[in-house]
Amino acid sequence: MKLFSSLLIILSLALAACNQKKTLFQKISPSHSGIDFNNEIVENDSINPLDVVNIYNGGGVGIGDFNNDGLQDIYLTGNMISSKLYLNKGNFRFQDITEKAGVGGMGRWARGVSIVDINNDGLPDIYICNTIYKDSLRRRNILYVNEGVNKEGIPHFKDMAAEYGLDIHVQSTMAYFFDYDNDGDLDMYLAVNEAANGYNTSVFGRRNETTSTGQNRGKLFRNDADSSLKHGVYHDVSDAAGITFNGYGHAATICDINNDGWKDIYVSDDFLSNNILYINNHDGTFSNRLKDYFKHTSFNSMGQDVADINNDGLPDVFELDMNPPDNYRKKMMLATSSYLTY
């Protein structure tokens, strides 16, 4: 009997071992990592999904070694809460240094964050896109320039968006720094999304109307050297560069989609507006050639990326759409005829 019991125990242990799945990733608890960030949204009579359709679009994550110690640190943007900077202490433990570093976000509704060495000093800087609020001053984007570490090893930052011409106050989604004119410095494309209550999201049809005054138009900024300031200053060259197509921009990817050595811009647009493919014309201008390159695109485009999936040397496009899991929900999501909205 004892032998039979022992065999049962051994068999049970063996079965339990077989059921333990080997995983490539291990979840790190907040109690260990020290990261307890919660981008909580508290709705009210003016900030809610019916009045602000993009309220739950979330924030951004920026990764960079801000104190040059060889460990990657994490910056998380907040909407109704402060953004946070967590310094990597090793062994998946992080320290919240937001207040000491001076990067709390100034009470603005942050969206995407770009980590870029804006002044080529070897220290990563932080550029934050802000959105939602009707007051344009509360939508000004922030450029936190890294001024180095103090005696405690904590990096400190200074907002210099105005000095660089980057204190933009549209409904920014995400900024993409890249060299579009091949002159050796970083220019910037800004994805814009100003979908709001009372604004007909089907107004563009599938045409992507071109206009110089559209609220939902992405923007291109050229980096021009300024000898007096000893750093570059960004100027809006959207009209001259042909960046004139409207759309509710959720994301963009900078890529050389035709392998000609010049960077192009692929933009994912929400609602009825088509996506945009700005092909670089090598002369400082772009042409929207989406229909030349795609037979169709996603209907309500969200995020996307461009990469060589099958290693054939050609860029492929992976794009996220949105589709309800059942027919009832799909009917309720009809933008122009749902009785829940109208």
Coordinates of C-alpha atoms in Angstrom, one line a residue:
M1 CA 0.0 0.0 0.0
K2 CA 2.8 2.4 0.9
L3 CA 4.5 1.5 -2.4
F4 CA 1.3 2.3 -4.3
S5 CA 0.9 5.6 -2.5
S6 CA 4.5 6.5 -3.3
L7 CA 4.0 5.7 -6.9
L8 CA 0.8 7.9 -7.0
I9 CA 2.8 10.8 -5.4
I10 CA 5.6 10.5 -8.0
L11 CA 3.1 10.2 -10.8
S12 CA 1.3 13.4 -9.6
L13 CA 4.5 15.3 -9.3
A14 CA 5.5 14.2 -12.8
L15 CA 2.2 15.3 -14.2
A16 CA 2.4 18.6 -12.4
A17 CA 5.8 19.2 -13.8
C18 CA 4.6 18.4 -17.3
N19 CA 1.8 21.0 -17.0
Q20 CA 4.1 23.8 -16.0
K21 CA 4.5 25.8 -19.2
K22 CA 7.9 27.1 -20.1
T23 CA 7.5 30.8 -20.9
L24 CA 9.8 33.3 -22.5
F25 CA 8.6 36.1 -20.2
Q26 CA 8.2 36.4 -16.5
K27 CA 5.8 38.9 -14.9
I28 CA 7.5 41.3 -12.5
S29 CA 5.3 42.4 -9.7
P30 CA 5.0 46.1 -8.7
S31 CA 6.2 45.2 -5.2
H32 CA 9.5 44.0 -6.8
S33 CA 9.9 46.6 -9.6
G34 CA 8.7 49.6 -7.7
I35 CA 6.6 50.6 -10.8
D36 CA 3.0 51.2 -9.6
F37 CA 1.9 53.5 -12.4
N38 CA -1.9 53.6 -13.0
N39 CA -3.1 56.0 -15.7
E40 CA -6.6 56.2 -14.2
I41 CA -9.3 58.2 -16.0
V42 CA -12.0 59.8 -13.8
E43 CA -15.0 60.9 -15.9
N44 CA -16.9 64.0 -15.3
D45 CA -19.6 66.1 -17.1
S46 CA -17.1 67.5 -19.6
I47 CA -14.4 64.7 -19.8
N48 CA -16.2 61.6 -20.9
P49 CA -16.4 59.3 -24.0
L50 CA -19.5 61.1 -25.4
D51 CA -17.9 64.5 -25.3
V52 CA -14.3 63.4 -26.0
V53 CA -14.1 60.4 -28.2
N54 CA -10.3 59.9 -27.7
I55 CA -10.5 60.0 -23.9
Y56 CA -9.3 56.4 -23.5
N57 CA -6.5 56.4 -26.1
G58 CA -4.0 56.1 -23.3
G59 CA -0.5 57.4 -22.8
G60 CA 2.9 56.6 -24.1
V61 CA 6.0 54.7 -23.0
G62 CA 9.6 56.0 -23.5
I63 CA 12.7 53.9 -22.9
G64 CA 16.1 55.5 -22.6
D65 CA 19.3 55.5 -20.5
F66 CA 18.9 58.9 -19.0
N67 CA 21.8 58.8 -16.6
N68 CA 24.2 56.9 -18.9
D69 CA 24.8 54.0 -16.5
G70 CA 24.1 51.3 -19.1
L71 CA 20.6 50.5 -17.8
Q72 CA 17.4 51.4 -19.6
D73 CA 15.0 53.7 -17.7
I74 CA 11.3 54.1 -18.2
Y75 CA 9.2 57.2 -18.8
L76 CA 5.4 56.8 -18.7
T77 CA 3.0 59.6 -19.7
G78 CA -0.2 60.3 -17.7
N79 CA -3.5 61.7 -18.8
M80 CA -5.2 63.0 -15.6
I81 CA -2.3 62.1 -13.4
S82 CA 1.4 63.0 -13.4
S83 CA 3.8 61.4 -15.9
K84 CA 6.5 59.3 -14.2
L85 CA 10.2 58.7 -14.7
Y86 CA 11.5 55.5 -13.2
L87 CA 15.3 55.1 -12.9
N88 CA 16.6 51.6 -13.5
K89 CA 18.6 50.3 -10.4
G90 CA 19.3 46.9 -11.8
N91 CA 17.7 43.5 -11.2
F92 CA 14.3 44.8 -12.5
R93 CA 14.1 47.4 -9.7
F94 CA 13.2 51.0 -10.4
Q95 CA 13.1 54.2 -8.5
D96 CA 10.5 56.9 -9.1
I97 CA 12.6 60.1 -9.6
T98 CA 9.9 62.2 -11.3
E99 CA 9.9 65.1 -8.8
K100 CA 13.7 65.2 -8.5
A101 CA 14.2 65.1 -12.3
G102 CA 11.5 67.7 -12.9
V103 CA 9.5 65.8 -15.5
G104 CA 6.0 65.5 -14.1
G105 CA 4.3 66.8 -17.3
M106 CA 3.0 70.2 -15.9
G107 CA -0.6 69.0 -15.5
R108 CA -1.2 68.4 -19.2
W109 CA -3.0 65.5 -20.9
A110 CA 0.0 63.6 -22.3
R111 CA -0.2 61.1 -25.2
G112 CA 2.9 59.9 -27.1
V113 CA 6.4 60.3 -25.9
S114 CA 9.6 60.3 -28.0
I115 CA 13.1 59.7 -26.6
V116 CA 15.6 61.7 -28.8
D117 CA 19.0 63.3 -28.3
I118 CA 17.7 66.7 -29.6
N119 CA 21.0 68.5 -29.1
N120 CA 23.5 65.8 -29.8
D121 CA 25.2 65.9 -26.4
G122 CA 25.0 62.2 -25.8
L123 CA 22.1 62.5 -23.3
P124 CA 18.6 61.3 -24.2
D125 CA 15.9 64.0 -24.0
I126 CA 12.1 63.6 -23.7
Y127 CA 9.5 65.1 -26.1
I128 CA 5.9 64.7 -25.0
C129 CA 2.7 65.2 -27.1
N130 CA -0.2 66.8 -25.3
T131 CA -3.9 66.8 -26.2
I132 CA -7.6 66.7 -25.2
Y133 CA -7.9 70.1 -23.3
K134 CA -9.8 72.9 -25.1
D135 CA -7.3 75.5 -23.7
S136 CA -4.5 75.5 -26.2
L137 CA -2.0 76.5 -23.5
R138 CA -2.7 73.2 -21.7
R139 CA -2.0 71.4 -25.0
R140 CA 1.5 72.8 -25.5
N141 CA 4.0 70.0 -26.2
I142 CA 6.9 69.6 -23.8
L143 CA 10.6 69.1 -24.6
Y144 CA 12.5 68.0 -21.5
V145 CA 16.2 68.5 -22.3
N146 CA 18.6 66.4 -20.3
E147 CA 21.0 68.6 -18.3
G148 CA 23.0 65.7 -16.8
V149 CA 23.1 64.1 -13.4
N150 CA 23.5 65.6 -10.0
K151 CA 25.8 64.3 -7.2
E152 CA 23.2 61.7 -6.4
G153 CA 23.2 60.4 -9.9
I154 CA 19.7 61.7 -10.7
P155 CA 19.3 63.3 -14.1
H156 CA 17.6 66.7 -14.3
F157 CA 15.6 68.1 -17.2
K158 CA 14.5 71.5 -18.4
D159 CA 11.6 72.3 -20.7
M160 CA 13.0 74.0 -23.8
A161 CA 10.2 73.4 -26.2
A162 CA 9.8 77.1 -27.0
E163 CA 13.5 77.6 -27.6
Y164 CA 13.5 74.7 -30.2
G165 CA 10.2 75.8 -31.8
L166 CA 8.5 72.7 -30.6
D167 CA 5.9 74.1 -28.1
I168 CA 3.2 73.0 -30.5
H169 CA -0.4 73.2 -29.2
V170 CA -2.5 71.2 -31.6
Q171 CA -4.2 67.8 -30.6
S172 CA -0.9 65.9 -30.9
T173 CA -0.7 62.1 -30.9
M174 CA 2.9 61.3 -31.5
A175 CA 6.1 62.9 -32.8
Y176 CA 8.6 61.1 -35.1
F177 CA 12.1 62.4 -35.4
F178 CA 13.9 61.5 -38.6
D179 CA 16.0 63.1 -41.4
Y180 CA 13.6 63.7 -44.3
D181 CA 15.9 65.9 -46.4
N182 CA 19.1 63.9 -45.9
D183 CA 21.0 66.9 -44.5
G184 CA 22.3 65.1 -41.4
D185 CA 20.0 66.5 -38.7
L186 CA 16.7 65.3 -37.2
D187 CA 13.5 66.8 -38.5
M188 CA 10.1 65.8 -37.1
Y189 CA 6.7 64.6 -38.3
L190 CA 3.8 65.1 -35.9
A191 CA 0.7 62.9 -36.0
V192 CA -2.5 64.9 -35.2
N193 CA -6.0 63.6 -34.1
E194 CA -8.7 66.1 -33.2
A195 CA -11.8 63.9 -33.2
A196 CA -14.4 65.7 -30.9
N197 CA -18.0 65.6 -30.0
G198 CA -20.2 67.4 -32.6
Y199 CA -17.6 66.9 -35.4
N200 CA -18.8 64.6 -38.1
T201 CA -16.1 61.9 -38.4
S202 CA -17.3 61.0 -41.9
V203 CA -16.8 64.4 -43.3
F204 CA -13.6 63.4 -45.2
G205 CA -15.2 60.5 -46.9
R206 CA -12.5 58.2 -48.2
R207 CA -10.7 61.0 -50.0
N208 CA -8.5 62.6 -47.4
E209 CA -9.3 66.1 -48.5
T210 CA -6.2 68.3 -48.8
T211 CA -6.2 71.6 -47.1
S212 CA -3.8 74.1 -45.5
T213 CA -6.1 74.8 -42.5
G214 CA -7.4 71.3 -41.5
Q215 CA -7.4 70.6 -37.8
N216 CA -6.7 67.0 -38.4
R217 CA -3.7 67.4 -40.5
G218 CA -0.3 66.0 -39.6
K219 CA 2.6 68.4 -39.6
L220 CA 6.2 68.3 -40.8
F221 CA 8.9 70.4 -39.0
R222 CA 12.3 71.1 -40.5
N223 CA 15.4 71.4 -38.3
D224 CA 17.3 74.6 -39.1
A225 CA 20.6 75.4 -37.5
D226 CA 20.7 78.6 -35.4
S227 CA 24.2 79.8 -34.7
S228 CA 23.1 82.3 -32.0
L229 CA 21.3 79.6 -30.0
K230 CA 23.9 76.9 -30.8
H231 CA 21.2 74.4 -31.5
G232 CA 18.6 73.7 -34.2
V233 CA 15.2 75.4 -34.4
Y234 CA 12.2 73.6 -35.9
H235 CA 10.0 75.3 -38.5
D236 CA 6.6 74.2 -39.8
V237 CA 7.1 73.4 -43.5
S238 CA 4.0 71.3 -44.0
D239 CA 2.5 73.4 -46.8
A240 CA 5.7 73.7 -48.8
A241 CA 6.5 70.0 -48.3
G242 CA 3.0 68.7 -49.4
I243 CA 2.0 67.5 -46.0
T244 CA -1.6 68.7 -46.6
F245 CA -3.9 65.7 -46.3
N246 CA -6.4 65.5 -43.5
G247 CA -7.0 62.4 -41.3
Y248 CA -7.5 61.3 -37.7
G249 CA -3.9 60.2 -37.2
H250 CA -3.4 57.5 -34.6
A251 CA 0.1 56.5 -35.6
A252 CA 2.8 56.8 -38.2
T253 CA 5.9 54.9 -39.3
I254 CA 9.0 56.4 -40.8
C255 CA 10.3 54.0 -43.4
D256 CA 12.0 53.8 -46.8
I257 CA 9.1 51.9 -48.4
N258 CA 10.5 52.1 -51.9
N259 CA 14.2 51.5 -51.0
D260 CA 15.4 54.7 -52.7
G261 CA 17.5 56.0 -49.7
W262 CA 15.0 58.6 -48.7
K263 CA 12.6 58.3 -45.7
D264 CA 8.8 58.1 -46.4
I265 CA 5.9 58.5 -44.0
Y266 CA 3.1 56.0 -43.6
V267 CA 0.1 57.3 -41.5
S268 CA -2.7 55.3 -39.9
D269 CA -6.0 57.3 -39.9
D270 CA -9.1 56.5 -37.9
F271 CA -12.8 56.7 -39.0
L272 CA -13.6 57.2 -42.7
S273 CA -10.4 59.0 -43.7
N274 CA -8.0 57.0 -45.8
N275 CA -4.5 56.2 -44.6
I276 CA -1.7 58.3 -46.0
L277 CA 1.5 57.3 -47.7
Y278 CA 3.8 60.3 -48.1
I279 CA 6.5 59.3 -50.6
N280 CA 9.7 61.4 -50.4
N281 CA 10.4 63.3 -53.7
H282 CA 14.0 63.9 -52.8
D283 CA 13.5 67.7 -53.1
G284 CA 12.0 68.5 -49.7
T285 CA 8.5 67.6 -50.8
F286 CA 6.2 64.5 -50.4
S287 CA 3.4 63.1 -52.6
N288 CA 0.5 61.0 -51.2
R289 CA 0.8 57.9 -53.3
L290 CA -1.3 55.5 -51.1
K291 CA -3.3 54.2 -54.1
D292 CA -0.2 53.5 -56.1
Y293 CA 1.2 51.2 -53.4
F294 CA -1.9 49.7 -51.7
K295 CA -5.0 48.0 -53.1
H296 CA -6.9 48.8 -49.9
T297 CA -6.1 49.8 -46.3
S298 CA -7.7 49.3 -42.9
F299 CA -11.1 51.0 -42.4
N300 CA -10.5 52.2 -38.8
S301 CA -6.7 52.2 -38.5
M302 CA -5.1 52.2 -35.1
G303 CA -1.4 51.4 -34.6
Q304 CA 0.9 50.0 -37.2
D305 CA 4.5 49.2 -38.0
V306 CA 6.5 48.6 -41.1
A307 CA 9.2 45.9 -41.1
D308 CA 10.6 43.1 -43.3
I309 CA 8.5 40.2 -41.9
N310 CA 9.7 37.5 -44.3
N311 CA 13.3 38.6 -44.8
D312 CA 13.0 39.2 -48.5
G313 CA 14.5 42.7 -48.4
L314 CA 11.1 44.4 -48.9
P315 CA 9.2 46.4 -46.2
D316 CA 5.9 44.9 -45.1
V317 CA 3.1 46.6 -43.2
F318 CA 1.4 45.3 -40.1
E319 CA -1.7 47.3 -39.1
L320 CA -4.3 47.1 -36.3
D321 CA -7.9 47.6 -37.0
M322 CA -10.9 47.4 -34.7
N323 CA -13.8 45.0 -35.0
P324 CA -16.4 44.2 -32.4
P325 CA -16.6 40.5 -31.3
D326 CA -20.3 40.1 -32.0
N327 CA -23.0 41.4 -34.4
Y328 CA -25.0 43.3 -31.7
R329 CA -21.9 45.3 -30.7
K330 CA -21.0 45.9 -34.3
K331 CA -24.5 47.4 -34.9
M332 CA -24.1 49.6 -31.9
M333 CA -20.7 50.9 -33.2
L334 CA -22.2 52.2 -36.4
A335 CA -20.8 55.8 -36.1
T336 CA -23.6 57.7 -38.0
S337 CA -26.7 55.6 -37.0
S338 CA -26.2 54.3 -33.5
Y339 CA -29.2 55.3 -31.3
L340 CA -26.8 55.2 -28.3
T341 CA -25.0 58.3 -29.7
Y342 CA -27.7 60.1 -31.7

